Amino acid sequence: MKKADVVDFYARLAADNPHPETELAYGNAYQLVVAVALSAQSTDIGVNKATRLLFETVKTPAQMVALGEDGLKQHIKTIGLFNTKAKNVIALSERLIAQYGGEVPADRAALETLPGVGRKTANVVMNVAFGAETFAVDTHIFRVGNRTGLARGKTPLAVELKLDKATPQPFRLHAHHWLILHGRYVCKARTPECWRCNVADLCAFKPKTPAPKLRAKQET
């Protein structure tokens, strides 16, 4: 995608949603770390349902450790891989207490040392909690980056690095939210809804998906 088109691409997404936010519910940086860690291979809606009651009483690593792994499982058992995730959340909480005084470090490398926290999770926390210009590449951003031609790469890291290089100001802070939401609701995995996409003319994906009624006529 040409530089001028990249600016236009982001400008249109920004015009539709000037202040995008994560769809995960959280009250502080610690709860955000937990929510993002739980969201792996799960939907934000599912995580929010599981953490609604949990986050009413558990707001710090110490409170999570006091709840314990079995207690946590009772809250998150509707989420995929909940056994492993519960173990990781307790472990990362213990490490935050032991190494960081119970505070979430504003450092990506430090975040990545926490159990269950990979680069994507660390990037989300750095961006949402601390305002860093990071690009958290999940399946949606990986798809949108490759499909549109905005940032093509064979791995999430390759796409992240290309996004970092290609994305100009003033779009860097909110870029990953715009791309996630676009992939989640418009540029969907199975059938991208090109007929209602406001950046379709800038996108490299072909052939464009027609509107449902027109597609039905074409198939008859």
PDB file of C-alpha atoms in Angstrom:
ATOM      1  CA  MET A   1       0.000   0.000   0.000  1.00  0.00           C
ATOM      2  CA  LYS A   2       1.371   3.414  -0.989  1.00  0.00           C
ATOM      3  CA  LYS A   3       2.173   5.929   1.755  1.00  0.00           C
ATOM      4  CA  ALA A   4      -0.587   8.291   0.651  1.00  0.00           C
ATOM      5  CA  ASP A   5      -3.073   5.420   0.710  1.00  0.00           C
ATOM      6  CA  VAL A   6      -1.933   4.401   4.200  1.00  0.00           C
ATOM      7  CA  VAL A   7      -2.719   7.879   5.495  1.00  0.00           C
ATOM      8  CA  ASP A   8      -6.097   7.821   3.764  1.00  0.00           C
ATOM      9  CA  PHE A   9      -6.764   4.308   5.103  1.00  0.00           C
ATOM     10  CA  TYR A  10      -6.218   5.307   8.725  1.00  0.00           C
ATOM     11  CA  ALA A  11      -7.939   8.663   8.296  1.00  0.00           C
ATOM     12  CA  ARG A  12     -11.155   6.952   7.198  1.00  0.00           C
ATOM     13  CA  LEU A  13     -11.048   4.460  10.079  1.00  0.00           C
ATOM     14  CA  ALA A  14     -10.389   7.339  12.469  1.00  0.00           C
ATOM     15  CA  ALA A  15     -13.284   9.374  11.096  1.00  0.00           C
ATOM     16  CA  ASP A  16     -15.650   6.471  11.797  1.00  0.00           C
ATOM     17  CA  ASN A  17     -14.295   5.897  15.312  1.00  0.00           C
ATOM     18  CA  PRO A  18     -12.193   8.805  16.634  1.00  0.00           C
ATOM     19  CA  HIS A  19     -11.577   7.297  20.074  1.00  0.00           C
ATOM     20  CA  PRO A  20     -11.398   3.500  19.792  1.00  0.00           C
ATOM     21  CA  GLU A  21     -11.039   1.438  22.954  1.00  0.00           C
ATOM     22  CA  THR A  22     -10.460  -2.175  23.866  1.00  0.00           C
ATOM     23  CA  GLU A  23     -13.661  -4.161  24.245  1.00  0.00           C
ATOM     24  CA  LEU A  24     -12.268  -5.951  27.289  1.00  0.00           C
ATOM     25  CA  ALA A  25     -13.680  -4.727  30.605  1.00  0.00           C
ATOM     26  CA  TYR A  26     -11.116  -3.773  33.253  1.00  0.00           C
ATOM     27  CA  GLY A  27     -10.671  -1.318  36.099  1.00  0.00           C
ATOM     28  CA  ASN A  28      -6.901  -0.959  36.382  1.00  0.00           C
ATOM     29  CA  ALA A  29      -3.656  -2.084  34.754  1.00  0.00           C
ATOM     30  CA  TYR A  30      -3.546  -5.326  36.703  1.00  0.00           C
ATOM     31  CA  GLN A  31      -7.068  -6.312  35.695  1.00  0.00           C
ATOM     32  CA  LEU A  32      -6.156  -5.463  32.092  1.00  0.00           C
ATOM     33  CA  VAL A  33      -3.189  -7.858  32.200  1.00  0.00           C
ATOM     34  CA  VAL A  34      -5.465 -10.597  33.528  1.00  0.00           C
ATOM     35  CA  ALA A  35      -8.221  -9.907  30.995  1.00  0.00           C
ATOM     36  CA  VAL A  36      -5.847  -9.929  28.019  1.00  0.00           C
ATOM     37  CA  ALA A  37      -4.155 -13.104  29.241  1.00  0.00           C
ATOM     38  CA  LEU A  38      -7.558 -14.754  29.544  1.00  0.00           C
ATOM     39  CA  SER A  39      -8.631 -13.602  26.075  1.00  0.00           C
ATOM     40  CA  ALA A  40      -6.221 -15.882  24.200  1.00  0.00           C
ATOM     41  CA  GLN A  41      -8.319 -18.144  21.944  1.00  0.00           C
ATOM     42  CA  SER A  42     -11.445 -16.683  23.561  1.00  0.00           C
ATOM     43  CA  THR A  43     -13.789 -13.821  22.707  1.00  0.00           C
ATOM     44  CA  ASP A  44     -13.775 -10.524  24.549  1.00  0.00           C
ATOM     45  CA  ILE A  45     -17.477 -11.002  25.262  1.00  0.00           C
ATOM     46  CA  GLY A  46     -16.807 -14.363  26.878  1.00  0.00           C
ATOM     47  CA  VAL A  47     -13.956 -12.960  28.967  1.00  0.00           C
ATOM     48  CA  ASN A  48     -16.063 -10.017  30.118  1.00  0.00           C
ATOM     49  CA  LYS A  49     -18.826 -12.344  31.294  1.00  0.00           C
ATOM     50  CA  ALA A  50     -16.315 -14.430  33.226  1.00  0.00           C
ATOM     51  CA  THR A  51     -14.545 -11.483  34.847  1.00  0.00           C
ATOM     52  CA  ARG A  52     -17.587  -9.349  35.710  1.00  0.00           C
ATOM     53  CA  LEU A  53     -17.975 -10.775  39.212  1.00  0.00           C
ATOM     54  CA  LEU A  54     -14.288 -11.621  39.569  1.00  0.00           C
ATOM     55  CA  PHE A  55     -13.164  -8.020  39.083  1.00  0.00           C
ATOM     56  CA  GLU A  56     -15.687  -6.730  41.608  1.00  0.00           C
ATOM     57  CA  THR A  57     -13.609  -8.282  44.389  1.00  0.00           C
ATOM     58  CA  VAL A  58     -10.201  -8.985  42.847  1.00  0.00           C
ATOM     59  CA  LYS A  59      -8.412  -5.770  41.968  1.00  0.00           C
ATOM     60  CA  THR A  60      -4.807  -6.537  42.950  1.00  0.00           C
ATOM     61  CA  PRO A  61      -2.329  -9.395  42.564  1.00  0.00           C
ATOM     62  CA  ALA A  62      -2.504 -10.054  46.312  1.00  0.00           C
ATOM     63  CA  GLN A  63      -6.270 -10.480  46.165  1.00  0.00           C
ATOM     64  CA  MET A  64      -5.886 -12.885  43.230  1.00  0.00           C
ATOM     65  CA  VAL A  65      -3.329 -14.981  45.095  1.00  0.00           C
ATOM     66  CA  ALA A  66      -5.650 -15.034  48.106  1.00  0.00           C
ATOM     67  CA  LEU A  67      -8.496 -16.254  45.871  1.00  0.00           C
ATOM     68  CA  GLY A  68      -6.290 -19.121  44.714  1.00  0.00           C
ATOM     69  CA  GLU A  69      -6.192 -21.203  41.580  1.00  0.00           C
ATOM     70  CA  ASP A  70      -9.311 -23.237  42.401  1.00  0.00           C
ATOM     71  CA  GLY A  71     -11.264 -20.109  43.280  1.00  0.00           C
ATOM     72  CA  LEU A  72     -10.227 -18.450  40.038  1.00  0.00           C
ATOM     73  CA  LYS A  73     -11.265 -21.495  38.026  1.00  0.00           C
ATOM     74  CA  GLN A  74     -14.801 -21.159  39.330  1.00  0.00           C
ATOM     75  CA  HIS A  75     -14.994 -17.716  37.727  1.00  0.00           C
ATOM     76  CA  ILE A  76     -13.357 -18.537  34.397  1.00  0.00           C
ATOM     77  CA  LYS A  77     -14.454 -22.116  33.733  1.00  0.00           C
ATOM     78  CA  THR A  78     -16.548 -20.955  30.766  1.00  0.00           C
ATOM     79  CA  ILE A  79     -13.378 -19.760  28.996  1.00  0.00           C
ATOM     80  CA  GLY A  80     -11.291 -22.028  26.801  1.00  0.00           C
ATOM     81  CA  LEU A  81      -8.101 -23.421  28.344  1.00  0.00           C
ATOM     82  CA  PHE A  82      -9.241 -22.152  31.743  1.00  0.00           C
ATOM     83  CA  ASN A  83      -7.080 -24.607  33.706  1.00  0.00           C
ATOM     84  CA  THR A  84      -3.852 -23.387  32.131  1.00  0.00           C
ATOM     85  CA  LYS A  85      -4.968 -19.770  32.249  1.00  0.00           C
ATOM     86  CA  ALA A  86      -5.833 -19.991  35.951  1.00  0.00           C
ATOM     87  CA  LYS A  87      -2.398 -21.405  36.694  1.00  0.00           C
ATOM     88  CA  ASN A  88      -0.716 -18.630  34.714  1.00  0.00           C
ATOM     89  CA  VAL A  89      -2.766 -15.835  36.290  1.00  0.00           C
ATOM     90  CA  ILE A  90      -1.882 -16.986  39.803  1.00  0.00           C
ATOM     91  CA  ALA A  91       1.781 -17.334  38.808  1.00  0.00           C
ATOM     92  CA  LEU A  92       1.960 -13.905  37.171  1.00  0.00           C
ATOM     93  CA  SER A  93       0.253 -12.384  40.211  1.00  0.00           C
ATOM     94  CA  GLU A  94       2.831 -13.954  42.501  1.00  0.00           C
ATOM     95  CA  ARG A  95       5.649 -12.632  40.325  1.00  0.00           C
ATOM     96  CA  LEU A  96       4.190  -9.119  40.291  1.00  0.00           C
ATOM     97  CA  ILE A  97       4.155  -9.192  44.076  1.00  0.00           C
ATOM     98  CA  ALA A  98       7.656 -10.640  44.414  1.00  0.00           C
ATOM     99  CA  GLN A  99       9.423  -8.565  41.764  1.00  0.00           C
ATOM    100  CA  TYR A 100       7.374  -5.418  41.216  1.00  0.00           C
ATOM    101  CA  GLY A 101       5.712  -4.640  44.528  1.00  0.00           C
ATOM    102  CA  GLY A 102       2.334  -5.672  43.177  1.00  0.00           C
ATOM    103  CA  GLU A 103       2.446  -3.071  40.399  1.00  0.00           C
ATOM    104  CA  VAL A 104       2.284  -3.725  36.664  1.00  0.00           C
ATOM    105  CA  PRO A 105       5.589  -2.641  35.075  1.00  0.00           C
ATOM    106  CA  ALA A 106       5.380  -0.143  32.225  1.00  0.00           C
ATOM    107  CA  ASP A 107       7.968  -2.086  30.265  1.00  0.00           C
ATOM    108  CA  ARG A 108       7.270  -4.566  27.490  1.00  0.00           C
ATOM    109  CA  ALA A 109      10.302  -6.758  28.173  1.00  0.00           C
ATOM    110  CA  ALA A 110       9.365  -7.010  31.849  1.00  0.00           C
ATOM    111  CA  LEU A 111       5.764  -7.831  31.003  1.00  0.00           C
ATOM    112  CA  GLU A 112       6.883 -10.638  28.697  1.00  0.00           C
ATOM    113  CA  THR A 113       8.614 -12.356  31.630  1.00  0.00           C
ATOM    114  CA  LEU A 114       5.258 -12.861  33.356  1.00  0.00           C
ATOM    115  CA  PRO A 115       3.709 -16.349  33.026  1.00  0.00           C
ATOM    116  CA  GLY A 116       1.089 -16.428  30.290  1.00  0.00           C
ATOM    117  CA  VAL A 117       2.067 -13.015  28.914  1.00  0.00           C
ATOM    118  CA  GLY A 118       3.453 -13.030  25.386  1.00  0.00           C
ATOM    119  CA  ARG A 119       4.392 -10.190  23.081  1.00  0.00           C
ATOM    120  CA  LYS A 120       0.814  -9.547  21.964  1.00  0.00           C
ATOM    121  CA  THR A 121      -0.484  -9.283  25.529  1.00  0.00           C
ATOM    122  CA  ALA A 122       2.440  -7.068  26.521  1.00  0.00           C
ATOM    123  CA  ASN A 123       1.783  -4.791  23.545  1.00  0.00           C
ATOM    124  CA  VAL A 124      -1.896  -4.439  24.482  1.00  0.00           C
ATOM    125  CA  VAL A 125      -1.035  -3.537  28.070  1.00  0.00           C
ATOM    126  CA  MET A 126       1.642  -1.062  27.009  1.00  0.00           C
ATOM    127  CA  ASN A 127      -0.777   0.632  24.620  1.00  0.00           C
ATOM    128  CA  VAL A 128      -3.978   0.637  26.671  1.00  0.00           C
ATOM    129  CA  ALA A 129      -2.601   1.100  30.170  1.00  0.00           C
ATOM    130  CA  PHE A 130       0.461   3.224  29.459  1.00  0.00           C
ATOM    131  CA  GLY A 131      -0.227   4.959  26.141  1.00  0.00           C
ATOM    132  CA  ALA A 132       2.660   3.394  24.247  1.00  0.00           C
ATOM    133  CA  GLU A 133       2.558   3.289  20.442  1.00  0.00           C
ATOM    134  CA  THR A 134       2.589  -0.495  20.145  1.00  0.00           C
ATOM    135  CA  PHE A 135       0.939  -2.848  17.672  1.00  0.00           C
ATOM    136  CA  ALA A 136      -0.612  -5.934  19.234  1.00  0.00           C
ATOM    137  CA  VAL A 137      -0.993  -8.353  16.330  1.00  0.00           C
ATOM    138  CA  ASP A 138      -3.800 -10.834  16.935  1.00  0.00           C
ATOM    139  CA  THR A 139      -5.545 -12.964  14.308  1.00  0.00           C
ATOM    140  CA  HIS A 140      -7.652  -9.984  13.175  1.00  0.00           C
ATOM    141  CA  ILE A 141      -4.719  -7.646  12.631  1.00  0.00           C
ATOM    142  CA  PHE A 142      -2.667 -10.405  11.020  1.00  0.00           C
ATOM    143  CA  ARG A 143      -5.510 -10.991   8.553  1.00  0.00           C
ATOM    144  CA  VAL A 144      -6.213  -7.314   7.854  1.00  0.00           C
ATOM    145  CA  GLY A 145      -2.528  -6.481   7.440  1.00  0.00           C
ATOM    146  CA  ASN A 146      -2.012  -9.230   4.890  1.00  0.00           C
ATOM    147  CA  ARG A 147      -5.355  -9.008   3.113  1.00  0.00           C
ATOM    148  CA  THR A 148      -5.323  -5.250   2.570  1.00  0.00           C
ATOM    149  CA  GLY A 149      -1.642  -5.002   1.747  1.00  0.00           C
ATOM    150  CA  LEU A 150      -1.091  -2.582   4.628  1.00  0.00           C
ATOM    151  CA  ALA A 151       1.470  -4.849   6.294  1.00  0.00           C
ATOM    152  CA  ARG A 152       2.143  -8.245   4.803  1.00  0.00           C
ATOM    153  CA  GLY A 153       4.085 -10.855   6.731  1.00  0.00           C
ATOM    154  CA  LYS A 154       4.239 -14.575   7.391  1.00  0.00           C
ATOM    155  CA  THR A 155       4.351 -14.193  11.172  1.00  0.00           C
ATOM    156  CA  PRO A 156       2.667 -11.876  13.702  1.00  0.00           C
ATOM    157  CA  LEU A 157       6.055 -10.329  14.490  1.00  0.00           C
ATOM    158  CA  ALA A 158       6.717  -9.594  10.814  1.00  0.00           C
ATOM    159  CA  VAL A 159       3.322  -7.894  10.509  1.00  0.00           C
ATOM    160  CA  GLU A 160       3.937  -5.954  13.730  1.00  0.00           C
ATOM    161  CA  LEU A 161       7.279  -4.631  12.540  1.00  0.00           C
ATOM    162  CA  LYS A 162       5.826  -3.596   9.176  1.00  0.00           C
ATOM    163  CA  LEU A 163       2.915  -1.834  10.870  1.00  0.00           C
ATOM    164  CA  ASP A 164       5.344  -0.024  13.136  1.00  0.00           C
ATOM    165  CA  LYS A 165       7.292   1.154  10.097  1.00  0.00           C
ATOM    166  CA  ALA A 166       4.284   2.000   7.896  1.00  0.00           C
ATOM    167  CA  THR A 167       1.949   3.701  10.379  1.00  0.00           C
ATOM    168  CA  PRO A 168       2.447   7.482  10.582  1.00  0.00           C
ATOM    169  CA  GLN A 169       1.364  10.027  13.158  1.00  0.00           C
ATOM    170  CA  PRO A 170      -1.263  10.903  14.289  1.00  0.00           C
ATOM    171  CA  PHE A 171      -2.548   7.347  13.896  1.00  0.00           C
ATOM    172  CA  ARG A 172       0.028   5.315  15.800  1.00  0.00           C
ATOM    173  CA  LEU A 173      -1.583   5.310  19.247  1.00  0.00           C
ATOM    174  CA  HIS A 174      -4.956   3.953  18.125  1.00  0.00           C
ATOM    175  CA  ALA A 175      -3.887   2.006  15.026  1.00  0.00           C
ATOM    176  CA  HIS A 176      -4.090  -1.483  16.518  1.00  0.00           C
ATOM    177  CA  HIS A 177      -7.592  -0.822  17.881  1.00  0.00           C
ATOM    178  CA  TRP A 178      -8.856   0.388  14.518  1.00  0.00           C
ATOM    179  CA  LEU A 179      -7.403  -2.664  12.801  1.00  0.00           C
ATOM    180  CA  ILE A 180      -8.763  -5.127  15.365  1.00  0.00           C
ATOM    181  CA  LEU A 181     -12.266  -3.663  15.207  1.00  0.00           C
ATOM    182  CA  HIS A 182     -12.146  -3.536  11.414  1.00  0.00           C
ATOM    183  CA  GLY A 183     -11.142  -7.189  11.275  1.00  0.00           C
ATOM    184  CA  ARG A 184     -13.696  -8.219  13.878  1.00  0.00           C
ATOM    185  CA  TYR A 185     -16.717  -6.499  12.359  1.00  0.00           C
ATOM    186  CA  VAL A 186     -16.021  -5.762   8.687  1.00  0.00           C
ATOM    187  CA  CYS A 187     -12.978  -7.567   7.283  1.00  0.00           C
ATOM    188  CA  LYS A 188     -14.128 -10.890   8.697  1.00  0.00           C
ATOM    189  CA  ALA A 189     -12.193 -14.110   8.279  1.00  0.00           C
ATOM    190  CA  ARG A 190     -14.577 -16.204   6.206  1.00  0.00           C
ATOM    191  CA  THR A 191     -16.377 -13.508   4.239  1.00  0.00           C
ATOM    192  CA  PRO A 192     -15.066  -9.945   4.329  1.00  0.00           C
ATOM    193  CA  GLU A 193     -17.952  -7.502   4.055  1.00  0.00           C
ATOM    194  CA  CYS A 194     -16.382  -5.440   1.303  1.00  0.00           C
ATOM    195  CA  TRP A 195     -19.707  -3.929   0.250  1.00  0.00           C
ATOM    196  CA  ARG A 196     -19.840  -1.862   3.442  1.00  0.00           C
ATOM    197  CA  CYS A 197     -16.113  -1.282   3.923  1.00  0.00           C
ATOM    198  CA  ASN A 198     -15.055   2.360   3.789  1.00  0.00           C
ATOM    199  CA  VAL A 199     -11.488   1.487   2.766  1.00  0.00           C
ATOM    200  CA  ALA A 200     -12.341  -1.110   0.115  1.00  0.00           C
ATOM    201  CA  ASP A 201     -10.952   1.004  -2.727  1.00  0.00           C
ATOM    202  CA  LEU A 202      -7.570   1.146  -0.984  1.00  0.00           C
ATOM    203  CA  CYS A 203      -7.464  -2.566  -0.236  1.00  0.00           C
ATOM    204  CA  ALA A 204      -5.526  -5.133  -2.278  1.00  0.00           C
ATOM    205  CA  PHE A 205      -8.036  -7.940  -1.638  1.00  0.00           C
ATOM    206  CA  LYS A 206      -9.666  -9.284  -4.806  1.00  0.00           C
ATOM    207  CA  PRO A 207     -12.279 -10.065  -5.803  1.00  0.00           C
ATOM    208  CA  LYS A 208     -14.274  -7.786  -3.527  1.00  0.00           C
ATOM    209  CA  THR A 209     -17.205  -9.479  -1.808  1.00  0.00           C
ATOM    210  CA  PRO A 210     -20.497  -8.118  -3.180  1.00  0.00           C
ATOM    211  CA  ALA A 211     -23.528  -7.281  -1.056  1.00  0.00           C
ATOM    212  CA  PRO A 212     -25.611 -10.332  -0.009  1.00  0.00           C
ATOM    213  CA  LYS A 213     -28.474  -9.669  -2.441  1.00  0.00           C
ATOM    214  CA  LEU A 214     -26.123  -9.162  -5.384  1.00  0.00           C
ATOM    215  CA  ARG A 215     -24.088 -12.214  -4.382  1.00  0.00           C
ATOM    216  CA  ALA A 216     -27.246 -14.329  -4.276  1.00  0.00           C
ATOM    217  CA  LYS A 217     -28.131 -13.218  -7.821  1.00  0.00           C
ATOM    218  CA  GLN A 218     -24.636 -14.027  -9.050  1.00  0.00           C
ATOM    219  CA  GLU A 219     -24.846 -17.530  -7.580  1.00  0.00           C
ATOM    220  CA  THR A 220     -28.198 -18.346  -9.277  1.00  0.00           C
TER     221      THR A 220
END
